[in-house]
């Protein structure tokens, strides 16, 4: 669970699955995040525990005539969140950084209430499943299914975002609920270098009953990896994703999933 401090400029396109690039407005937020978790092994690869989430957001900059400047959206003046809930974790992967086989499943719920000191009250439920298949000599197939459901009064910057689909700006679509499926093929190239091909499909929605497969967003792409620490399988990755909403590059130390 991530804890720390972050401040960065972002874009706000509005809320929903049909936002327009022409509606983008600049916003800068500053966040202090404390998110500890405590789990205990209860059976082989299965762990159970509790998590706590404290998040203070300060909205530093908005466009004068934008949606956020009106102050009507939850969180547009900043927010203070405090929530907790259970977490279940199953992990049979052979490596946490670059798995070649096994599965990882995590489910956690976070309940935000005023009696915990939270300014906004809502519930958040997250399901994340990843499975890896070793095809042949460093040829790996990876699958991720991600679902998040939220209910209540949610600050705009804590809504579910379609940032798992490489090729779509991470802030382009946001809503209370999200469902995404990702597929990635990983293959060796030469010594420390390897490559990936990936695709994904998903969408955000106010209610899951609003989901329509033929209106889902999708992306495709490719990338390269360089093994920075080969023994630990820690890679530097460069990906480029393509979608009808644009082309986006990604340069990070960790895998997408």
mmCIF file of C-alpha atoms in Angstrom:
data_model
loop_
_atom_site.group_PDB
_atom_site.id
_atom_site.type_symbol
_atom_site.label_atom_id
_atom_site.label_comp_id
_atom_site.label_asym_id
_atom_site.label_seq_id
_atom_site.Cartn_x
_atom_site.Cartn_y
_atom_site.Cartn_z
ATOM 1 C CA UNK A 1 0.000 0.000 0.000
ATOM 2 C CA UNK A 2 1.395 3.352 -1.083
ATOM 3 C CA UNK A 3 2.213 6.138 1.361
ATOM 4 C CA UNK A 4 3.959 9.410 0.670
ATOM 5 C CA UNK A 5 3.685 12.896 -0.770
ATOM 6 C CA UNK A 6 2.878 13.913 -4.317
ATOM 7 C CA UNK A 7 2.277 17.142 -6.177
ATOM 8 C CA UNK A 8 1.831 17.298 -9.920
ATOM 9 C CA UNK A 9 -0.114 19.090 -12.649
ATOM 10 C CA UNK A 10 -2.932 17.059 -14.158
ATOM 11 C CA UNK A 11 -5.886 17.386 -16.507
ATOM 12 C CA UNK A 12 -9.580 17.187 -15.662
ATOM 13 C CA UNK A 13 -11.879 16.282 -18.555
ATOM 14 C CA UNK A 14 -15.073 15.914 -16.566
ATOM 15 C CA UNK A 15 -16.768 12.795 -15.224
ATOM 16 C CA UNK A 16 -18.078 9.862 -17.238
ATOM 17 C CA UNK A 17 -17.177 7.636 -20.178
ATOM 18 C CA UNK A 18 -17.953 10.190 -22.896
ATOM 19 C CA UNK A 19 -15.714 13.126 -22.026
ATOM 20 C CA UNK A 20 -14.203 15.270 -24.776
ATOM 21 C CA UNK A 21 -10.569 16.290 -25.182
ATOM 22 C CA UNK A 22 -11.812 19.840 -25.795
ATOM 23 C CA UNK A 23 -13.109 20.001 -22.211
ATOM 24 C CA UNK A 24 -9.698 19.396 -20.620
ATOM 25 C CA UNK A 25 -8.751 21.876 -17.927
ATOM 26 C CA UNK A 26 -5.548 22.173 -15.921
ATOM 27 C CA UNK A 27 -5.534 21.264 -12.246
ATOM 28 C CA UNK A 28 -2.729 20.841 -9.744
ATOM 29 C CA UNK A 29 -3.250 18.893 -6.529
ATOM 30 C CA UNK A 30 -1.012 18.245 -3.552
ATOM 31 C CA UNK A 31 -1.521 15.010 -1.609
ATOM 32 C CA UNK A 32 -0.237 13.615 1.664
ATOM 33 C CA UNK A 33 -0.996 9.894 1.789
ATOM 34 C CA UNK A 34 -0.714 7.447 4.680
ATOM 35 C CA UNK A 35 -1.797 3.928 3.782
ATOM 36 C CA UNK A 36 -0.492 1.217 6.104
ATOM 37 C CA UNK A 37 -1.684 -2.358 5.978
ATOM 38 C CA UNK A 38 -1.268 -5.365 8.227
ATOM 39 C CA UNK A 39 -1.831 -8.913 6.974
ATOM 40 C CA UNK A 40 -1.307 -12.384 8.392
ATOM 41 C CA UNK A 41 -0.856 -15.681 6.605
ATOM 42 C CA UNK A 42 -3.839 -17.924 7.292
ATOM 43 C CA UNK A 43 -3.226 -20.721 4.768
ATOM 44 C CA UNK A 44 -0.249 -21.284 2.432
ATOM 45 C CA UNK A 45 -0.443 -18.445 -0.116
ATOM 46 C CA UNK A 46 -3.500 -16.819 1.488
ATOM 47 C CA UNK A 47 -3.229 -13.752 3.712
ATOM 48 C CA UNK A 48 -5.883 -11.710 5.508
ATOM 49 C CA UNK A 49 -5.642 -8.369 7.243
ATOM 50 C CA UNK A 50 -6.731 -4.754 7.549
ATOM 51 C CA UNK A 51 -5.784 -1.556 5.755
ATOM 52 C CA UNK A 52 -6.114 2.096 6.704
ATOM 53 C CA UNK A 53 -6.138 5.053 4.309
ATOM 54 C CA UNK A 54 -5.602 8.680 5.255
ATOM 55 C CA UNK A 55 -5.379 11.200 2.423
ATOM 56 C CA UNK A 56 -5.217 14.984 2.584
ATOM 57 C CA UNK A 57 -5.659 16.721 -0.781
ATOM 58 C CA UNK A 58 -5.069 20.403 -1.382
ATOM 59 C CA UNK A 59 -6.179 21.786 -4.742
ATOM 60 C CA UNK A 60 -3.396 24.192 -5.651
ATOM 61 C CA UNK A 61 -4.450 25.430 -9.068
ATOM 62 C CA UNK A 62 -7.545 25.325 -11.293
ATOM 63 C CA UNK A 63 -8.569 27.172 -14.430
ATOM 64 C CA UNK A 64 -10.534 30.354 -13.547
ATOM 65 C CA UNK A 65 -13.539 29.539 -15.723
ATOM 66 C CA UNK A 66 -13.388 25.749 -15.454
ATOM 67 C CA UNK A 67 -15.743 23.237 -13.860
ATOM 68 C CA UNK A 68 -13.541 22.850 -10.783
ATOM 69 C CA UNK A 69 -13.361 26.594 -10.102
ATOM 70 C CA UNK A 70 -17.089 26.679 -9.345
ATOM 71 C CA UNK A 71 -16.538 24.508 -6.268
ATOM 72 C CA UNK A 72 -19.591 22.403 -7.040
ATOM 73 C CA UNK A 73 -17.824 19.069 -7.486
ATOM 74 C CA UNK A 74 -16.942 17.050 -4.374
ATOM 75 C CA UNK A 75 -13.261 17.582 -3.627
ATOM 76 C CA UNK A 76 -12.843 20.649 -5.833
ATOM 77 C CA UNK A 77 -11.913 22.646 -2.720
ATOM 78 C CA UNK A 78 -9.710 19.867 -1.386
ATOM 79 C CA UNK A 79 -10.515 16.893 0.813
ATOM 80 C CA UNK A 80 -9.561 14.962 3.916
ATOM 81 C CA UNK A 81 -10.231 11.216 3.803
ATOM 82 C CA UNK A 82 -9.976 8.615 6.529
ATOM 83 C CA UNK A 83 -11.085 5.042 5.943
ATOM 84 C CA UNK A 84 -10.346 1.442 6.782
ATOM 85 C CA UNK A 85 -11.377 -2.066 5.815
ATOM 86 C CA UNK A 86 -10.375 -5.703 5.233
ATOM 87 C CA UNK A 87 -7.924 -7.065 2.679
ATOM 88 C CA UNK A 88 -7.554 -10.589 1.272
ATOM 89 C CA UNK A 89 -4.424 -11.524 -0.666
ATOM 90 C CA UNK A 90 -3.541 -14.736 -2.563
ATOM 91 C CA UNK A 91 -0.087 -14.912 -4.147
ATOM 92 C CA UNK A 92 1.430 -17.935 -5.914
ATOM 93 C CA UNK A 93 3.732 -16.013 -8.313
ATOM 94 C CA UNK A 94 7.329 -17.157 -8.672
ATOM 95 C CA UNK A 95 8.575 -13.538 -8.627
ATOM 96 C CA UNK A 96 6.820 -10.357 -7.519
ATOM 97 C CA UNK A 97 8.652 -8.072 -9.980
ATOM 98 C CA UNK A 98 8.512 -10.120 -13.201
ATOM 99 C CA UNK A 99 6.466 -13.316 -12.767
ATOM 100 C CA UNK A 100 6.698 -16.149 -15.275
ATOM 101 C CA UNK A 101 3.993 -18.302 -13.676
ATOM 102 C CA UNK A 102 1.452 -18.266 -10.889
ATOM 103 C CA UNK A 103 -1.381 -15.986 -9.835
ATOM 104 C CA UNK A 104 -2.006 -12.991 -7.628
ATOM 105 C CA UNK A 105 -5.448 -12.046 -6.375
ATOM 106 C CA UNK A 106 -6.211 -9.155 -4.086
ATOM 107 C CA UNK A 107 -9.518 -7.868 -2.785
ATOM 108 C CA UNK A 108 -9.879 -5.006 -0.364
ATOM 109 C CA UNK A 109 -12.618 -2.712 0.857
ATOM 110 C CA UNK A 110 -12.163 0.758 2.320
ATOM 111 C CA UNK A 111 -14.992 2.420 4.237
ATOM 112 C CA UNK A 112 -14.740 6.185 4.775
ATOM 113 C CA UNK A 113 -16.819 7.597 7.641
ATOM 114 C CA UNK A 114 -17.033 10.841 9.585
ATOM 115 C CA UNK A 115 -16.469 8.991 12.852
ATOM 116 C CA UNK A 116 -13.043 8.127 11.439
ATOM 117 C CA UNK A 117 -12.468 11.805 10.724
ATOM 118 C CA UNK A 118 -13.291 11.653 7.021
ATOM 119 C CA UNK A 119 -14.726 14.735 5.342
ATOM 120 C CA UNK A 120 -16.487 12.562 2.751
ATOM 121 C CA UNK A 121 -18.391 9.332 3.360
ATOM 122 C CA UNK A 122 -18.251 6.549 0.789
ATOM 123 C CA UNK A 123 -17.229 2.932 0.215
ATOM 124 C CA UNK A 124 -14.635 1.564 -2.196
ATOM 125 C CA UNK A 125 -14.232 -2.100 -3.233
ATOM 126 C CA UNK A 126 -11.282 -3.256 -5.354
ATOM 127 C CA UNK A 127 -10.730 -6.635 -7.064
ATOM 128 C CA UNK A 128 -7.396 -7.244 -8.815
ATOM 129 C CA UNK A 129 -6.539 -10.615 -10.402
ATOM 130 C CA UNK A 130 -3.347 -11.393 -12.331
ATOM 131 C CA UNK A 131 -2.302 -14.690 -13.889
ATOM 132 C CA UNK A 132 0.923 -15.628 -15.652
ATOM 133 C CA UNK A 133 1.646 -18.568 -17.949
ATOM 134 C CA UNK A 134 5.148 -19.688 -18.935
ATOM 135 C CA UNK A 135 4.890 -20.624 -22.613
ATOM 136 C CA UNK A 136 8.498 -21.481 -23.447
ATOM 137 C CA UNK A 137 11.939 -20.244 -22.342
ATOM 138 C CA UNK A 138 11.132 -16.687 -21.141
ATOM 139 C CA UNK A 139 8.041 -16.407 -23.318
ATOM 140 C CA UNK A 140 5.280 -15.384 -20.907
ATOM 141 C CA UNK A 141 1.584 -14.612 -21.210
ATOM 142 C CA UNK A 142 0.112 -12.302 -18.588
ATOM 143 C CA UNK A 143 -3.541 -11.508 -17.848
ATOM 144 C CA UNK A 144 -5.021 -8.904 -15.517
ATOM 145 C CA UNK A 145 -8.655 -8.363 -14.550
ATOM 146 C CA UNK A 146 -9.353 -5.231 -12.523
ATOM 147 C CA UNK A 147 -12.706 -4.133 -11.107
ATOM 148 C CA UNK A 148 -13.425 -1.254 -8.752
ATOM 149 C CA UNK A 149 -16.801 -0.237 -7.345
ATOM 150 C CA UNK A 150 -17.502 2.890 -5.313
ATOM 151 C CA UNK A 151 -20.610 4.290 -3.672
ATOM 152 C CA UNK A 152 -21.286 7.540 -1.854
ATOM 153 C CA UNK A 153 -19.975 11.097 -2.129
ATOM 154 C CA UNK A 154 -16.536 10.720 -3.728
ATOM 155 C CA UNK A 155 -13.994 13.519 -4.312
ATOM 156 C CA UNK A 156 -13.376 13.971 -8.041
ATOM 157 C CA UNK A 157 -9.687 13.043 -7.810
ATOM 158 C CA UNK A 158 -10.473 9.758 -6.049
ATOM 159 C CA UNK A 159 -12.922 8.455 -8.630
ATOM 160 C CA UNK A 160 -11.854 5.352 -10.562
ATOM 161 C CA UNK A 161 -9.727 6.280 -13.582
ATOM 162 C CA UNK A 162 -9.080 4.386 -16.810
ATOM 163 C CA UNK A 163 -5.311 4.660 -16.363
ATOM 164 C CA UNK A 164 -4.579 0.945 -16.811
ATOM 165 C CA UNK A 165 -5.197 1.162 -20.555
ATOM 166 C CA UNK A 166 -1.875 2.280 -22.012
ATOM 167 C CA UNK A 167 -2.655 4.615 -24.899
ATOM 168 C CA UNK A 168 -5.307 6.657 -23.079
ATOM 169 C CA UNK A 169 -4.472 9.611 -20.836
ATOM 170 C CA UNK A 170 -4.874 8.386 -17.275
ATOM 171 C CA UNK A 171 -7.259 11.207 -16.339
ATOM 172 C CA UNK A 172 -9.385 11.165 -19.503
ATOM 173 C CA UNK A 173 -12.179 9.012 -18.062
ATOM 174 C CA UNK A 174 -13.210 8.767 -14.410
ATOM 175 C CA UNK A 175 -16.342 7.517 -12.654
ATOM 176 C CA UNK A 176 -17.577 5.558 -9.635
ATOM 177 C CA UNK A 177 -17.020 2.140 -11.219
ATOM 178 C CA UNK A 178 -14.459 0.593 -13.554
ATOM 179 C CA UNK A 179 -13.807 -2.770 -15.237
ATOM 180 C CA UNK A 180 -10.639 -3.517 -17.234
ATOM 181 C CA UNK A 181 -9.071 -6.620 -18.835
ATOM 182 C CA UNK A 182 -5.427 -6.614 -19.968
ATOM 183 C CA UNK A 183 -3.389 -9.141 -21.952
ATOM 184 C CA UNK A 184 0.390 -8.984 -22.339
ATOM 185 C CA UNK A 185 2.885 -11.201 -24.200
ATOM 186 C CA UNK A 186 6.485 -11.005 -22.990
ATOM 187 C CA UNK A 187 9.387 -12.423 -24.994
ATOM 188 C CA UNK A 188 13.222 -12.400 -24.919
ATOM 189 C CA UNK A 189 15.199 -10.243 -27.370
ATOM 190 C CA UNK A 190 18.913 -10.319 -26.514
ATOM 191 C CA UNK A 191 20.674 -10.833 -23.202
ATOM 192 C CA UNK A 192 19.242 -8.179 -20.840
ATOM 193 C CA UNK A 193 16.725 -6.927 -23.388
ATOM 194 C CA UNK A 194 13.183 -8.262 -23.761
ATOM 195 C CA UNK A 195 10.024 -7.085 -25.455
ATOM 196 C CA UNK A 196 6.267 -6.979 -24.869
ATOM 197 C CA UNK A 197 3.094 -6.768 -26.911
ATOM 198 C CA UNK A 198 -0.063 -5.746 -25.077
ATOM 199 C CA UNK A 199 -3.717 -4.950 -25.470
ATOM 200 C CA UNK A 200 -6.554 -4.048 -23.159
ATOM 201 C CA UNK A 201 -10.238 -3.264 -23.015
ATOM 202 C CA UNK A 202 -12.395 -1.602 -20.377
ATOM 203 C CA UNK A 203 -14.524 1.340 -19.368
ATOM 204 C CA UNK A 204 -15.737 3.485 -16.494
ATOM 205 C CA UNK A 205 -19.407 3.739 -15.603
ATOM 206 C CA UNK A 206 -21.725 5.299 -13.020
ATOM 207 C CA UNK A 207 -23.477 1.953 -12.531
ATOM 208 C CA UNK A 208 -22.299 -1.458 -13.716
ATOM 209 C CA UNK A 209 -25.654 -1.859 -15.444
ATOM 210 C CA UNK A 210 -24.538 0.990 -17.748
ATOM 211 C CA UNK A 211 -21.675 -1.113 -19.145
ATOM 212 C CA UNK A 212 -21.882 -1.841 -22.875
ATOM 213 C CA UNK A 213 -19.156 -3.962 -24.450
ATOM 214 C CA UNK A 214 -19.481 -2.365 -27.879
ATOM 215 C CA UNK A 215 -18.802 1.076 -26.366
ATOM 216 C CA UNK A 216 -15.773 0.011 -24.330
ATOM 217 C CA UNK A 217 -12.394 1.643 -24.763
ATOM 218 C CA UNK A 218 -9.455 -0.416 -25.983
ATOM 219 C CA UNK A 219 -5.774 0.037 -26.682
ATOM 220 C CA UNK A 220 -2.806 -1.838 -28.133
ATOM 221 C CA UNK A 221 0.917 -1.319 -27.899
ATOM 222 C CA UNK A 222 4.447 -2.617 -27.630
ATOM 223 C CA UNK A 223 7.459 -2.039 -25.467
ATOM 224 C CA UNK A 224 11.011 -2.923 -24.525
ATOM 225 C CA UNK A 225 12.556 -4.000 -21.234
ATOM 226 C CA UNK A 226 16.102 -3.741 -19.914
ATOM 227 C CA UNK A 227 17.041 -5.853 -16.900
ATOM 228 C CA UNK A 228 18.605 -3.415 -14.425
ATOM 229 C CA UNK A 229 19.001 -6.117 -11.765
ATOM 230 C CA UNK A 230 18.774 -9.441 -13.663
ATOM 231 C CA UNK A 231 18.901 -11.713 -10.593
ATOM 232 C CA UNK A 232 15.887 -9.970 -9.065
ATOM 233 C CA UNK A 233 14.153 -9.530 -12.467
ATOM 234 C CA UNK A 234 13.831 -5.785 -11.982
ATOM 235 C CA UNK A 235 13.372 -4.092 -15.346
ATOM 236 C CA UNK A 236 13.409 -0.613 -16.782
ATOM 237 C CA UNK A 237 10.466 -0.454 -19.182
ATOM 238 C CA UNK A 238 9.519 1.678 -22.132
ATOM 239 C CA UNK A 239 6.038 1.217 -23.622
ATOM 240 C CA UNK A 240 4.076 3.054 -26.246
ATOM 241 C CA UNK A 241 0.306 2.637 -26.318
ATOM 242 C CA UNK A 242 -2.116 3.429 -29.124
ATOM 243 C CA UNK A 243 -5.840 4.143 -28.940
ATOM 244 C CA UNK A 244 -8.439 6.247 -30.726
ATOM 245 C CA UNK A 245 -7.770 8.861 -28.045
ATOM 246 C CA UNK A 246 -4.083 9.269 -28.796
ATOM 247 C CA UNK A 247 -0.577 7.854 -28.507
ATOM 248 C CA UNK A 248 1.131 7.796 -25.121
ATOM 249 C CA UNK A 249 4.663 6.726 -24.096
ATOM 250 C CA UNK A 250 5.487 5.207 -20.681
ATOM 251 C CA UNK A 251 8.933 5.071 -19.083
ATOM 252 C CA UNK A 252 9.104 3.443 -15.656
ATOM 253 C CA UNK A 253 11.109 1.095 -13.467
ATOM 254 C CA UNK A 254 8.264 -1.336 -12.717
ATOM 255 C CA UNK A 255 6.077 -3.575 -14.874
ATOM 256 C CA UNK A 256 2.554 -2.527 -15.820
ATOM 257 C CA UNK A 257 1.296 -5.565 -13.872
#
